[in-house]
Amino acid sequence: MATPGIRLLDEQTIGKIAAGEVVERPASVAKELLENALDAGAGRVAITIANGGNDLIEVADDGRGMAETDLEVALQRHGTSKLRRFDDLLTLSSLGFRGEALPSIAAVSALAIRTRERSAAVGSAVEVTFGEVGPVRAVAAPVGTTVSVRDLFGNVPVRRKFLRQSATEGGYIVRAVSAYAAAYPGVAISLTVDGRRGFASDGAGDPVAAATAIWGPEVGSAALPLAPLDEAAAVPGVSVTGWVGAPSVTRSHRNGIVLFVNGRWVQNRALSFALEETYHSLLMVGRHPVAVVRVRLDPALVDVNVHPTKAEVKFVDERAACRAVQRATHAALAGAPRDGLPTMRLGTSGGDVPQQSDLAMGLPRPVFPGATAGDREEPASRGGADADAAHPSGVPVLRVLGQVGGTYIIAEGPEGMYLIDQHAAHERVMYERILAQLAARAVDRQPLLDPLLVELGPEELAIWERSAAELSEIGFEIEAFDEGTVAVRAIPALVRGVNVAERLRLILRELAEGGAGDSWLDSVAISAACHTSIRAGQVLSLAEMRELVAELERSRQPRACGHGRPTMLHLAQHELERQFSRR
Amino acid sequence: MKVSCLQDGLQRALAQVSRAVATKTALPVLSNVLLSTDEGRLRVAATNLEIGITTWVGASIDEEGKLTVDARLLSEFVNTLPNAPVQLSSESPRTILTVQSGRDKAGINGIDAEDFPVIPSIDAEAEGFSVEVDPQVLREMIGQVEFAAATDESRPVLAGVLARFEGQTLTLAAADGFRLAVRHGELTQPVPERLDTIVPARAMRELARIIGDQTDPIRIAITPNRSQLLARVGETEFLSRLIDGTFPDFRQIIPREFATRLELGREAFQNAVRRASYFARDNNDVVRLTVHPGEEEFMPGTVEVSATAAERGNSQSFVDASITGPETQIAFNARYLADVLGVLKQGQVVVGVNGANQAGVVKASTAEDYTHVIMPMVIGAQ
């Protein structure tokens, strides 16, 4: 019996196999075509999809277009205008370069291209059906290129089978197109899904306006533009632009973080981790920020040829890139406008009883089309710039009215009613005081008349041993006393009127669960701040509440406690008016 | 029940017991006051289970009986009546108290007296421990120690004031872990055996209030099971539960000798501390005392009282003092200093210190019966 000999694969099979790498799903087609359009210098790109991209993906741009001869080459594998020799890869500034996209797509779909160069009188068109290239015809066409892809994977039933429902696939396309539209605010990108307008950016170049157009006013009003850093803070060779969302707008997943490196949409764990770390203590556990961050650095310092879809990149100096992202984010968050407070929206009147889920965070202020980024940051209040300067922290001057349930302080501000969680607020104040004392290396301690003996369980004892140095740094003087017992000799002078033994155990128990800070010292500080502050259910006098609110106003990050829980909710004046049917 | 008494006597009695009326309670009867006929007088009593206050009003009794009614409502109504006889009546088993004065009349819905907790009386406990004390001495003693008791529950015994009866001496002591106040006073007659009790600081404050200007000796009794303290102050009986436990041995905490001893005018020192405390507010209430002895022996020196708040500013005050011992510096919590200087009566006070990390002592220069110990604060390097 003859064994099959080794033979070269035929062109079509090669095409289908290669296509599998570049063209995973309809979204990759949309992304490749969109990148081509951007590389062609388009000022306007219209994307149209139908049935999750399975039936149609069409990308029409007004870019350079292609000459008739170019069109033929473009459809051959590794036919590209973007790369001449391998060394060019090192200095690559275009998005595509492998010359794989078009032929790969053409191998698994019915592809049609219609293109015209600005200088040419007539355009050219060509159809490719599952790798069979048809003749190039002269046609009438607008300047630019329109590529339409139909019946994707029609000849690869296995791949079809692995695709998800068209809604899911359509969602991936929307995500990819949104990311590019957000990162290229200078290009007017529109998306039409099944005949309905998805979104359209204006191409005016303002990243915040683009975000508003793409994701709506909630995200748009929370977008804090990343300003260029001053020389001292800037990381040489790396520039970071775009915007990061205020902590009031969060997602339960990381898809809201859009990263571009040298104009290319990438997934990079290190960068997104660096970004999230900057939000540390501002967001609740399990919540993630939204952001569109564009990192630009010398092409020689980043390797984009890691993966055919170019979704991954390798940095020569990853830490420099992370550092640049963190510094830019930090600067933007520090200058966050004060209306970034979580805002509550009550359930519609006459509807169900308002429940937790009805309290939507971040009720958007109306955003007027054409508003510039500068206008947006101006708080919509009578306070103006002076009021802002006096309260850089982001909390307006509040007048305390009372307390609800021994837990929440009700206060009135210029823009409505505020509910302040007294524990979270005091925890934030304590945390910042501990940090300030640590930073000044001036931790005051109040020794005890006679040592307080505290019995600890084995687990508490182990975590105490691990944390003894950090506890001592923030002002707790604790010594081992006996089997299972420690002697507290001094406590931080900040800590007042609490049951020290009980609170120490709580601190240790929380630390045993892992700690919430950047470092162990930070974790210890967060836990100590939490468990030595005013608790929920503690009835406060008006004077005490005023003092607490005043201290919160003075803190640097007043909107969340050390653990990232919000300290306050805002019920806007217009929301009150709406609820009482005054509007 | 059918009773007649004078409005002003009833008003005083209701005010006296009002401090023992529970304000927030799950047991409605505790926000009531118990009215009962008692051997030709009207007995008025209230309790919140922590403390109880009973007092008697002269009355003419036509029909025996007892009933509880809302303390606040009765008190408010009676307060507005003219100073004239007031008739209180109820028809058992109905629990409505009729209050009548001339043409003014009220019917107040009450709760059966059987639901009211039994408040022990001092005579019923005659076989227990009992002692007589000068009321004004006791009141001053309470005022000088109760503020040093702990306000948290770390150690329940520290939320109370130790009352130690021994020989002819009553000692009150309170400590909150950072400071200790001890005051000795004389009993009018010696006790046969030493007895330690711990009275909640809040109850001590109430007792001092009830004593008021009273000058007749007051009798203090402890129930045989040592769970309650009773005090008879004139026509009023005060009852408090006691805290179970052993008070720390405070004598070993009090330093006996000092490396540096200062004697200075109380008022000048108090003013200097007050001025510094405004600046200390934002810096953990830290007030520094820098002791500059005189250039030569027996020459007067100065104490510099200073405070610094990084963001607010700073203050220095200088107080003349006669100083023995070397130059030294020590930091205290401004509130602790202010508290003790506020309860010392004498014109000159003594401050004894043994270095920046050892307990300091504040007391009057002429009296040995009061000692106040304060732990200094340890200041982080600036």
mmCIF file with all atom_site columns, C-alpha atoms in Angstrom, chain A residues 433 437 440-453 477 491 493-502 539 547 554, chain B residues 151-155 175 177-180 248 253 282-286 312 333 335-336 359 373 375-382:
data_model
loop_
_atom_site.group_PDB
_atom_site.id
_atom_site.type_symbol
_atom_site.label_atom_id
_atom_site.label_alt_id
_atom_site.label_comp_id
_atom_site.label_asym_id
_atom_site.label_entity_id
_atom_site.label_seq_id
_atom_site.pdbx_PDB_ins_code
_atom_site.Cartn_x
_atom_site.Cartn_y
_atom_site.Cartn_z
_atom_site.occupancy
_atom_site.B_iso_or_equiv
_atom_site.pdbx_formal_charge
_atom_site.auth_seq_id
_atom_site.auth_comp_id
_atom_site.auth_asym_id
_atom_site.auth_atom_id
_atom_site.pdbx_PDB_model_num
ATOM 1  C CA . ARG A 1 433 ? -3.638  61.254 58.218 1.00 0.00 ? 433 ARG A CA 1
ATOM 2  C CA . GLN A 1 437 ? 2.398   61.182 59.229 1.00 0.00 ? 437 GLN A CA 1
ATOM 3  C CA . ALA A 1 440 ? 6.575   63.324 57.267 1.00 0.00 ? 440 ALA A CA 1
ATOM 4  C CA . ARG A 1 441 ? 8.204   60.612 59.366 1.00 0.00 ? 441 ARG A CA 1
ATOM 5  C CA . ALA A 1 442 ? 6.358   62.133 62.298 1.00 0.00 ? 442 ALA A CA 1
ATOM 6  C CA . VAL A 1 443 ? 4.174   59.428 63.765 1.00 0.00 ? 443 VAL A CA 1
ATOM 7  C CA . ASP A 1 444 ? 2.962   60.484 67.215 1.00 0.00 ? 444 ASP A CA 1
ATOM 8  C CA . ARG A 1 445 ? 2.246   57.742 69.709 1.00 0.00 ? 445 ARG A CA 1
ATOM 9  C CA . GLN A 1 446 ? 0.283   57.740 72.922 1.00 0.00 ? 446 GLN A CA 1
ATOM 10 C CA . PRO A 1 447 ? 1.786   55.199 75.334 1.00 0.00 ? 447 PRO A CA 1
ATOM 11 C CA . LEU A 1 448 ? -0.504  53.464 77.810 1.00 0.00 ? 448 LEU A CA 1
ATOM 12 C CA . LEU A 1 449 ? -0.270  53.787 81.588 1.00 0.00 ? 449 LEU A CA 1
ATOM 13 C CA . ASP A 1 450 ? 0.085   50.043 81.870 1.00 0.00 ? 450 ASP A CA 1
ATOM 14 C CA . PRO A 1 451 ? 0.288   47.648 78.933 1.00 0.00 ? 451 PRO A CA 1
ATOM 15 C CA . LEU A 1 452 ? -2.964  46.338 77.555 1.00 0.00 ? 452 LEU A CA 1
ATOM 16 C CA . LEU A 1 453 ? -2.830  42.569 77.239 1.00 0.00 ? 453 LEU A CA 1
ATOM 17 C CA . GLU A 1 477 ? 3.871   49.528 70.026 1.00 0.00 ? 477 GLU A CA 1
ATOM 18 C CA . ILE A 1 491 ? -1.205  53.324 70.170 1.00 0.00 ? 491 ILE A CA 1
ATOM 19 C CA . ALA A 1 493 ? -1.994  59.316 68.779 1.00 0.00 ? 493 ALA A CA 1
ATOM 20 C CA . LEU A 1 494 ? -4.556  59.581 65.973 1.00 0.00 ? 494 LEU A CA 1
ATOM 21 C CA . VAL A 1 495 ? -6.609  56.805 67.458 1.00 0.00 ? 495 VAL A CA 1
ATOM 22 C CA . ARG A 1 496 ? -9.142  58.021 69.982 1.00 0.00 ? 496 ARG A CA 1
ATOM 23 C CA . GLY A 1 497 ? -11.737 56.497 72.237 1.00 0.00 ? 497 GLY A CA 1
ATOM 24 C CA . VAL A 1 498 ? -11.877 53.025 70.790 1.00 0.00 ? 498 VAL A CA 1
ATOM 25 C CA . ASN A 1 499 ? -11.676 49.563 72.232 1.00 0.00 ? 499 ASN A CA 1
ATOM 26 C CA . VAL A 1 500 ? -8.050  48.938 71.335 1.00 0.00 ? 500 VAL A CA 1
ATOM 27 C CA . ALA A 1 501 ? -8.072  45.187 71.943 1.00 0.00 ? 501 ALA A CA 1
ATOM 28 C CA . GLU A 1 502 ? -11.134 44.633 69.793 1.00 0.00 ? 502 GLU A CA 1
ATOM 29 C CA . VAL A 1 539 ? -24.888 58.524 66.818 1.00 0.00 ? 539 VAL A CA 1
ATOM 30 C CA . GLU A 1 547 ? -15.987 68.416 61.904 1.00 0.00 ? 547 GLU A CA 1
ATOM 31 C CA . ARG A 1 554 ? -9.773  68.794 53.184 1.00 0.00 ? 554 ARG A CA 1
ATOM 32 C CA . THR B 2 151 ? -15.345 56.096 77.508 1.00 0.00 ? 151 THR B CA 1
ATOM 33 C CA . ASP B 2 152 ? -14.819 52.909 75.525 1.00 0.00 ? 152 ASP B CA 1
ATOM 34 C CA . GLU B 2 153 ? -15.419 49.346 76.592 1.00 0.00 ? 153 GLU B CA 1
ATOM 35 C CA . SER B 2 154 ? -11.908 47.896 76.170 1.00 0.00 ? 154 SER B CA 1
ATOM 36 C CA . ARG B 2 155 ? -11.796 47.101 79.850 1.00 0.00 ? 155 ARG B CA 1
ATOM 37 C CA . ALA B 2 175 ? -8.162  55.601 84.726 1.00 0.00 ? 175 ALA B CA 1
ATOM 38 C CA . GLY B 2 177 ? -5.354  53.650 80.084 1.00 0.00 ? 177 GLY B CA 1
ATOM 39 C CA . PHE B 2 178 ? -3.586  56.954 79.437 1.00 0.00 ? 178 PHE B CA 1
ATOM 40 C CA . ARG B 2 179 ? -4.194  58.830 82.688 1.00 0.00 ? 179 ARG B CA 1
ATOM 41 C CA . LEU B 2 180 ? -5.126  58.107 86.266 1.00 0.00 ? 180 LEU B CA 1
ATOM 42 C CA . PRO B 2 248 ? -5.950  47.585 88.383 1.00 0.00 ? 248 PRO B CA 1
ATOM 43 C CA . ILE B 2 253 ? 1.532   53.271 88.536 1.00 0.00 ? 253 ILE B CA 1
ATOM 44 C CA . ASP B 2 282 ? -4.671  69.710 64.205 1.00 0.00 ? 282 ASP B CA 1
ATOM 45 C CA . ASN B 2 283 ? -1.664  67.849 65.491 1.00 0.00 ? 283 ASN B CA 1
ATOM 46 C CA . ASN B 2 284 ? -3.077  65.094 67.690 1.00 0.00 ? 284 ASN B CA 1
ATOM 47 C CA . ASP B 2 285 ? -3.486  67.607 70.569 1.00 0.00 ? 285 ASP B CA 1
ATOM 48 C CA . VAL B 2 286 ? 0.234   67.515 71.241 1.00 0.00 ? 286 VAL B CA 1
ATOM 49 C CA . ARG B 2 312 ? -1.959  76.233 60.848 1.00 0.00 ? 312 ARG B CA 1
ATOM 50 C CA . ASN B 2 333 ? -2.199  65.593 75.239 1.00 0.00 ? 333 ASN B CA 1
ATOM 51 C CA . ARG B 2 335 ? -6.978  67.848 76.728 1.00 0.00 ? 335 ARG B CA 1
ATOM 52 C CA . TYR B 2 336 ? -5.563  65.710 79.506 1.00 0.00 ? 336 TYR B CA 1
ATOM 53 C CA . ALA B 2 359 ? 4.516   59.071 83.334 1.00 0.00 ? 359 ALA B CA 1
ATOM 54 C CA . VAL B 2 373 ? -0.883  60.723 86.442 1.00 0.00 ? 373 VAL B CA 1
ATOM 55 C CA . MET B 2 375 ? 1.325   59.288 80.151 1.00 0.00 ? 375 MET B CA 1
ATOM 56 C CA . PRO B 2 376 ? 3.283   61.624 77.881 1.00 0.00 ? 376 PRO B CA 1
ATOM 57 C CA . MET B 2 377 ? 3.041   61.401 74.109 1.00 0.00 ? 377 MET B CA 1
ATOM 58 C CA . VAL B 2 378 ? 5.949   60.120 72.080 1.00 0.00 ? 378 VAL B CA 1
ATOM 59 C CA . ILE B 2 379 ? 6.521   62.486 69.218 1.00 0.00 ? 379 ILE B CA 1
ATOM 60 C CA . GLY B 2 380 ? 7.729   61.211 65.871 1.00 0.00 ? 380 GLY B CA 1
ATOM 61 C CA . ALA B 2 381 ? 10.954  62.822 64.667 1.00 0.00 ? 381 ALA B CA 1
ATOM 62 C CA . GLN B 2 382 ? 10.117  66.008 62.816 1.00 0.00 ? 382 GLN B CA 1
#
